[in-house]
């Protein structure tokens, strides 16, 4: 009977294979441009500190020195190499994105699916999402930093909680939409086990919906980390982060413009590239 249901479901969908979201999204100009920008920033963050002779934490005698062969962007207020610190700051941004966003995706998708399968649990999950949506990411980060101490941990928790509602609501909406499809209803009528129906016909579409949100969430995560660090509630010195460098460099903007402008440029390229990727994913999803 389950074999009949499988063939019925396949015929209902026309036997078409879904195109993988990532390769399809990268075929467009926006997707390619976004991928190139993100790859460039990632390579700079990963390889830059390994190739530079200067250390991000090494202090020197030349404070706020201008660009030179030994320090291409100059030095900060205690003589540390600005280029090395900016590239190391990219690593912090990537660490936040790669720690917090996948955690939010998994937890949010799980809560959304459970809420879609159980009415009472769904109400509780929706109220939790409404509560989290009532706080702006930076306000939520400030509250968390006041409860615990500012640092990488509080930034990661802030990003996870901020991204949770988007992944959860997207997963719940995708689940309910798929449960109403003819092939899923046919499988249920013909007695196909619910777990098999969810695994074969529902979860792949839910996964595609979550994938389209990853780039958006990563761009949002980078902005949250940068914003909290600029306000002094994110990554704390002496650990270099782009937001911290922007915060400190703004005090020397006229004396040493490269201090703040370099991290602004790197953060802007990362967010812009991720935004282009997200837009390309969404365009492909609507086709």
Short mmCIF file of C-alpha atoms in Angstrom, two decimals:
data_model
loop_
_atom_site.label_atom_id
_atom_site.label_comp_id
_atom_site.label_asym_id
_atom_site.label_seq_id
_atom_site.Cartn_x
_atom_site.Cartn_y
_atom_site.Cartn_z
CA UNK A 1 0.00 0.00 0.00
CA UNK A 2 2.84 2.39 0.79
CA UNK A 3 4.35 1.67 -2.64
CA UNK A 4 1.05 2.68 -4.25
CA UNK A 5 1.02 5.85 -2.21
CA UNK A 6 4.54 6.63 -3.29
CA UNK A 7 3.70 6.22 -6.96
CA UNK A 8 0.54 8.30 -6.49
CA UNK A 9 2.48 11.08 -4.83
CA UNK A 10 5.11 10.99 -7.56
CA UNK A 11 2.53 11.21 -10.30
CA UNK A 12 0.85 14.09 -8.50
CA UNK A 13 4.04 16.09 -8.54
CA UNK A 14 4.66 15.19 -12.17
CA UNK A 15 7.87 13.31 -11.38
CA UNK A 16 9.84 16.53 -11.45
CA UNK A 17 12.98 16.86 -9.42
CA UNK A 18 13.45 20.01 -7.44
CA UNK A 19 16.43 22.04 -8.49
CA UNK A 20 18.97 22.47 -5.69
CA UNK A 21 18.53 25.96 -4.27
CA UNK A 22 22.20 26.90 -4.05
CA UNK A 23 23.39 26.13 -7.62
CA UNK A 24 20.22 27.64 -9.10
CA UNK A 25 20.60 30.83 -7.07
CA UNK A 26 24.24 31.23 -8.11
CA UNK A 27 23.35 31.21 -11.79
CA UNK A 28 22.00 34.75 -11.58
CA UNK A 29 24.14 37.88 -11.61
CA UNK A 30 23.09 38.88 -8.09
CA UNK A 31 23.90 35.47 -6.72
CA UNK A 32 27.32 35.35 -8.40
CA UNK A 33 28.20 38.85 -7.25
CA UNK A 34 27.13 38.09 -3.69
CA UNK A 35 29.07 34.83 -3.66
CA UNK A 36 32.22 36.56 -4.93
CA UNK A 37 31.99 39.30 -2.28
CA UNK A 38 31.38 36.85 0.54
CA UNK A 39 34.16 34.56 -0.69
CA UNK A 40 36.56 37.53 -0.91
CA UNK A 41 35.85 38.62 2.68
CA UNK A 42 36.05 35.04 3.94
CA UNK A 43 39.41 34.47 2.23
CA UNK A 44 40.75 37.72 3.62
CA UNK A 45 39.65 36.72 7.10
CA UNK A 46 41.01 33.18 6.90
CA UNK A 47 44.23 33.71 4.98
CA UNK A 48 45.08 37.34 5.71
CA UNK A 49 46.28 36.92 9.31
CA UNK A 50 48.40 33.94 8.22
CA UNK A 51 50.15 35.91 5.47
CA UNK A 52 50.74 39.15 7.33
CA UNK A 53 53.98 39.45 9.30
CA UNK A 54 52.35 41.59 12.01
CA UNK A 55 50.37 40.13 14.91
CA UNK A 56 46.91 41.44 15.77
CA UNK A 57 47.79 41.68 19.48
CA UNK A 58 51.41 42.84 19.29
CA UNK A 59 51.82 46.37 20.63
CA UNK A 60 54.45 48.73 19.27
CA UNK A 61 56.03 52.09 19.86
CA UNK A 62 54.38 53.80 16.87
CA UNK A 63 50.91 54.77 18.05
CA UNK A 64 48.41 55.98 15.42
CA UNK A 65 51.08 55.82 12.73
CA UNK A 66 50.10 56.25 9.11
CA UNK A 67 50.31 53.59 6.40
CA UNK A 68 53.76 52.12 5.73
CA UNK A 69 55.32 48.98 4.24
CA UNK A 70 55.37 47.28 7.62
CA UNK A 71 51.83 48.48 8.53
CA UNK A 72 49.75 48.97 5.32
CA UNK A 73 46.84 50.58 7.19
CA UNK A 74 48.90 52.09 9.98
CA UNK A 75 48.66 51.35 13.70
CA UNK A 76 46.11 51.92 16.45
CA UNK A 77 46.43 53.90 19.69
CA UNK A 78 48.79 51.33 21.25
CA UNK A 79 50.80 50.54 18.11
CA UNK A 80 48.99 47.40 16.95
CA UNK A 81 48.75 46.70 13.23
CA UNK A 82 45.33 47.83 11.96
CA UNK A 83 45.22 45.56 8.91
CA UNK A 84 45.99 42.48 10.99
CA UNK A 85 43.32 43.43 13.52
CA UNK A 86 40.74 44.18 10.82
CA UNK A 87 41.30 40.82 9.13
CA UNK A 88 41.20 39.05 12.47
CA UNK A 89 37.94 40.90 13.14
CA UNK A 90 36.49 39.27 10.02
CA UNK A 91 37.15 35.92 11.69
CA UNK A 92 35.07 37.04 14.66
CA UNK A 93 32.21 37.98 12.33
CA UNK A 94 32.41 34.60 10.60
CA UNK A 95 32.57 32.82 13.94
CA UNK A 96 29.39 34.54 15.11
CA UNK A 97 27.62 33.74 11.84
CA UNK A 98 28.72 30.10 11.77
CA UNK A 99 27.93 29.49 15.45
CA UNK A 100 24.69 31.39 15.93
CA UNK A 101 22.87 31.13 12.60
CA UNK A 102 22.99 27.33 12.19
CA UNK A 103 21.95 26.96 15.84
CA UNK A 104 19.00 29.30 15.25
CA UNK A 105 18.11 27.46 12.04
CA UNK A 106 18.04 24.04 13.70
CA UNK A 107 16.26 25.14 16.86
CA UNK A 108 13.81 27.44 15.08
CA UNK A 109 12.95 24.85 12.43
CA UNK A 110 12.44 22.19 15.09
CA UNK A 111 10.14 24.45 17.13
CA UNK A 112 8.24 25.43 13.99
CA UNK A 113 7.72 21.82 12.94
CA UNK A 114 6.63 20.73 16.42
CA UNK A 115 4.29 23.69 16.61
CA UNK A 116 2.78 22.81 13.25
CA UNK A 117 2.15 19.20 14.30
CA UNK A 118 0.69 19.97 17.74
CA UNK A 119 -1.91 22.71 18.21
CA UNK A 120 -1.27 23.43 21.91
CA UNK A 121 2.49 23.44 21.48
CA UNK A 122 2.04 25.57 18.37
CA UNK A 123 0.24 28.26 20.38
CA UNK A 124 3.01 28.34 22.97
CA UNK A 125 5.71 28.52 20.29
CA UNK A 126 3.93 31.33 18.47
CA UNK A 127 3.68 33.35 21.69
CA UNK A 128 7.42 32.85 22.23
CA UNK A 129 8.11 34.07 18.70
CA UNK A 130 5.84 37.09 19.23
CA UNK A 131 7.75 37.94 22.41
CA UNK A 132 11.11 37.74 20.67
CA UNK A 133 9.86 39.79 17.72
CA UNK A 134 8.88 42.54 20.16
CA UNK A 135 12.57 43.26 20.78
CA UNK A 136 14.88 44.78 18.23
CA UNK A 137 18.09 42.79 17.87
CA UNK A 138 20.24 45.51 19.44
CA UNK A 139 17.82 46.06 22.34
CA UNK A 140 17.73 42.34 22.97
CA UNK A 141 21.52 42.26 22.88
CA UNK A 142 21.76 45.12 25.37
CA UNK A 143 19.39 43.31 27.74
CA UNK A 144 21.36 40.06 27.47
CA UNK A 145 24.67 41.89 27.96
CA UNK A 146 23.29 43.46 31.15
CA UNK A 147 22.14 40.09 32.49
CA UNK A 148 25.38 38.31 31.63
CA UNK A 149 28.62 40.01 30.70
CA UNK A 150 29.31 41.42 27.22
CA UNK A 151 31.34 39.19 24.94
CA UNK A 152 31.15 36.54 22.27
CA UNK A 153 28.69 34.42 24.27
CA UNK A 154 26.15 37.22 24.69
CA UNK A 155 26.43 38.12 20.99
CA UNK A 156 25.81 34.51 19.93
CA UNK A 157 22.79 34.21 22.24
CA UNK A 158 21.42 37.48 20.89
CA UNK A 159 21.75 36.36 17.27
CA UNK A 160 20.16 32.98 18.03
CA UNK A 161 17.15 34.53 19.77
CA UNK A 162 16.77 37.21 17.09
CA UNK A 163 16.81 34.69 14.21
CA UNK A 164 14.67 32.07 15.95
CA UNK A 165 11.23 33.47 14.96
CA UNK A 166 12.09 33.76 11.27
CA UNK A 167 13.22 30.15 10.97
CA UNK A 168 10.39 28.88 13.15
CA UNK A 169 7.61 30.68 11.29
CA UNK A 170 9.07 29.78 7.93
CA UNK A 171 9.26 26.10 8.90
CA UNK A 172 5.71 26.07 10.27
CA UNK A 173 4.31 27.77 7.16
CA UNK A 174 6.17 25.37 4.86
CA UNK A 175 4.97 22.39 6.88
CA UNK A 176 1.31 23.42 6.80
CA UNK A 177 1.52 24.19 3.08
CA UNK A 178 3.00 20.77 2.32
CA UNK A 179 0.50 18.90 4.52
CA UNK A 180 -2.29 20.32 2.36
CA UNK A 181 -0.75 19.09 -0.92
CA UNK A 182 -2.57 16.36 -2.83
CA UNK A 183 0.28 13.86 -2.75
CA UNK A 184 0.70 14.21 1.04
CA UNK A 185 -3.05 13.79 1.58
CA UNK A 186 -3.03 10.76 -0.74
CA UNK A 187 -0.17 9.18 1.19
CA UNK A 188 -2.08 9.70 4.44
CA UNK A 189 -5.28 8.14 3.03
CA UNK A 190 -3.37 5.14 1.68
CA UNK A 191 -1.81 4.46 5.07
CA UNK A 192 1.78 5.54 4.51
CA UNK A 193 3.46 6.02 7.92
CA UNK A 194 3.45 9.65 8.96
CA UNK A 195 7.17 9.70 9.65
CA UNK A 196 7.94 8.47 6.13
CA UNK A 197 5.59 11.04 4.57
CA UNK A 198 7.21 13.86 6.53
CA UNK A 199 10.72 12.68 5.73
CA UNK A 200 10.17 12.17 1.99
CA UNK A 201 7.71 14.86 0.94
CA UNK A 202 7.60 17.54 3.63
CA UNK A 203 11.07 17.97 5.12
CA UNK A 204 12.90 18.61 1.79
CA UNK A 205 10.64 21.58 1.12
CA UNK A 206 11.02 22.83 4.69
CA UNK A 207 14.79 22.55 4.28
CA UNK A 208 14.68 24.62 1.09
CA UNK A 209 12.70 27.31 2.92
CA UNK A 210 15.27 27.39 5.73
CA UNK A 211 18.17 27.52 3.26
CA UNK A 212 16.75 30.67 1.70
CA UNK A 213 16.82 32.32 5.13
CA UNK A 214 20.42 31.46 5.98
CA UNK A 215 22.00 34.31 4.04
CA UNK A 216 19.48 36.81 5.44
CA UNK A 217 20.14 35.62 8.98
CA UNK A 218 23.91 35.78 8.50
CA UNK A 219 23.69 39.35 7.22
CA UNK A 220 21.53 40.21 10.23
CA UNK A 221 24.01 38.47 12.55
CA UNK A 222 26.91 40.51 11.17
CA UNK A 223 24.95 43.71 11.70
CA UNK A 224 24.01 42.74 15.26
CA UNK A 225 27.61 41.92 16.19
CA UNK A 226 28.85 45.12 14.61
CA UNK A 227 26.16 47.22 16.27
CA UNK A 228 26.66 45.75 19.74
CA UNK A 229 30.43 46.10 19.50
CA UNK A 230 30.13 49.70 18.31
CA UNK A 231 27.99 50.41 21.39
CA UNK A 232 30.51 48.65 23.62
CA UNK A 233 28.28 45.69 24.50
CA UNK A 234 29.66 43.15 22.03
CA UNK A 235 33.15 41.70 21.64
CA UNK A 236 35.40 43.22 24.26
CA UNK A 237 38.99 44.46 23.82
CA UNK A 238 41.69 43.35 23.36
CA UNK A 239 39.93 40.85 21.06
CA UNK A 240 39.67 42.62 17.70
CA UNK A 241 36.27 42.82 16.04
CA UNK A 242 35.08 45.06 13.25
CA UNK A 243 32.50 46.74 15.46
CA UNK A 244 35.00 47.39 18.22
CA UNK A 245 37.43 48.90 15.72
CA UNK A 246 34.69 51.13 14.33
CA UNK A 247 33.83 52.27 17.86
CA UNK A 248 37.41 53.10 18.80
CA UNK A 249 38.41 54.37 15.36
CA UNK A 250 35.57 56.89 15.29
CA UNK A 251 37.40 58.83 18.01
CA UNK A 252 40.35 59.28 15.65
CA UNK A 253 38.37 59.71 12.44
CA UNK A 254 40.05 62.94 11.33
CA UNK A 255 43.49 62.06 12.67
CA UNK A 256 43.52 58.49 11.28
CA UNK A 257 40.59 57.84 8.87
CA UNK A 258 41.74 54.33 7.96
CA UNK A 259 41.25 53.17 11.55
CA UNK A 260 37.45 53.15 11.25
CA UNK A 261 36.97 53.08 7.49
CA UNK A 262 38.75 49.75 6.91
CA UNK A 263 36.45 47.74 9.24
CA UNK A 264 33.44 49.63 7.88
CA UNK A 265 34.41 48.56 4.36
CA UNK A 266 34.92 44.91 5.33
CA UNK A 267 31.68 44.74 7.30
CA UNK A 268 29.81 46.48 4.49
CA UNK A 269 31.16 44.07 1.85
CA UNK A 270 30.18 41.05 3.96
CA UNK A 271 26.66 42.30 4.65
CA UNK A 272 26.14 43.43 1.06
CA UNK A 273 27.34 40.10 -0.34
CA UNK A 274 25.09 38.13 2.02
CA UNK A 275 22.14 40.39 1.12
CA UNK A 276 22.68 39.75 -2.59
CA UNK A 277 22.83 36.01 -1.95
CA UNK A 278 19.63 36.16 0.08
CA UNK A 279 17.86 38.10 -2.66
CA UNK A 280 19.00 35.57 -5.24
CA UNK A 281 17.74 32.69 -3.09
CA UNK A 282 14.36 34.36 -2.69
CA UNK A 283 14.05 35.04 -6.42
CA UNK A 284 14.85 31.41 -7.19
CA UNK A 285 12.37 30.20 -4.59
CA UNK A 286 9.55 32.20 -6.17
CA UNK A 287 10.10 30.60 -9.60
#
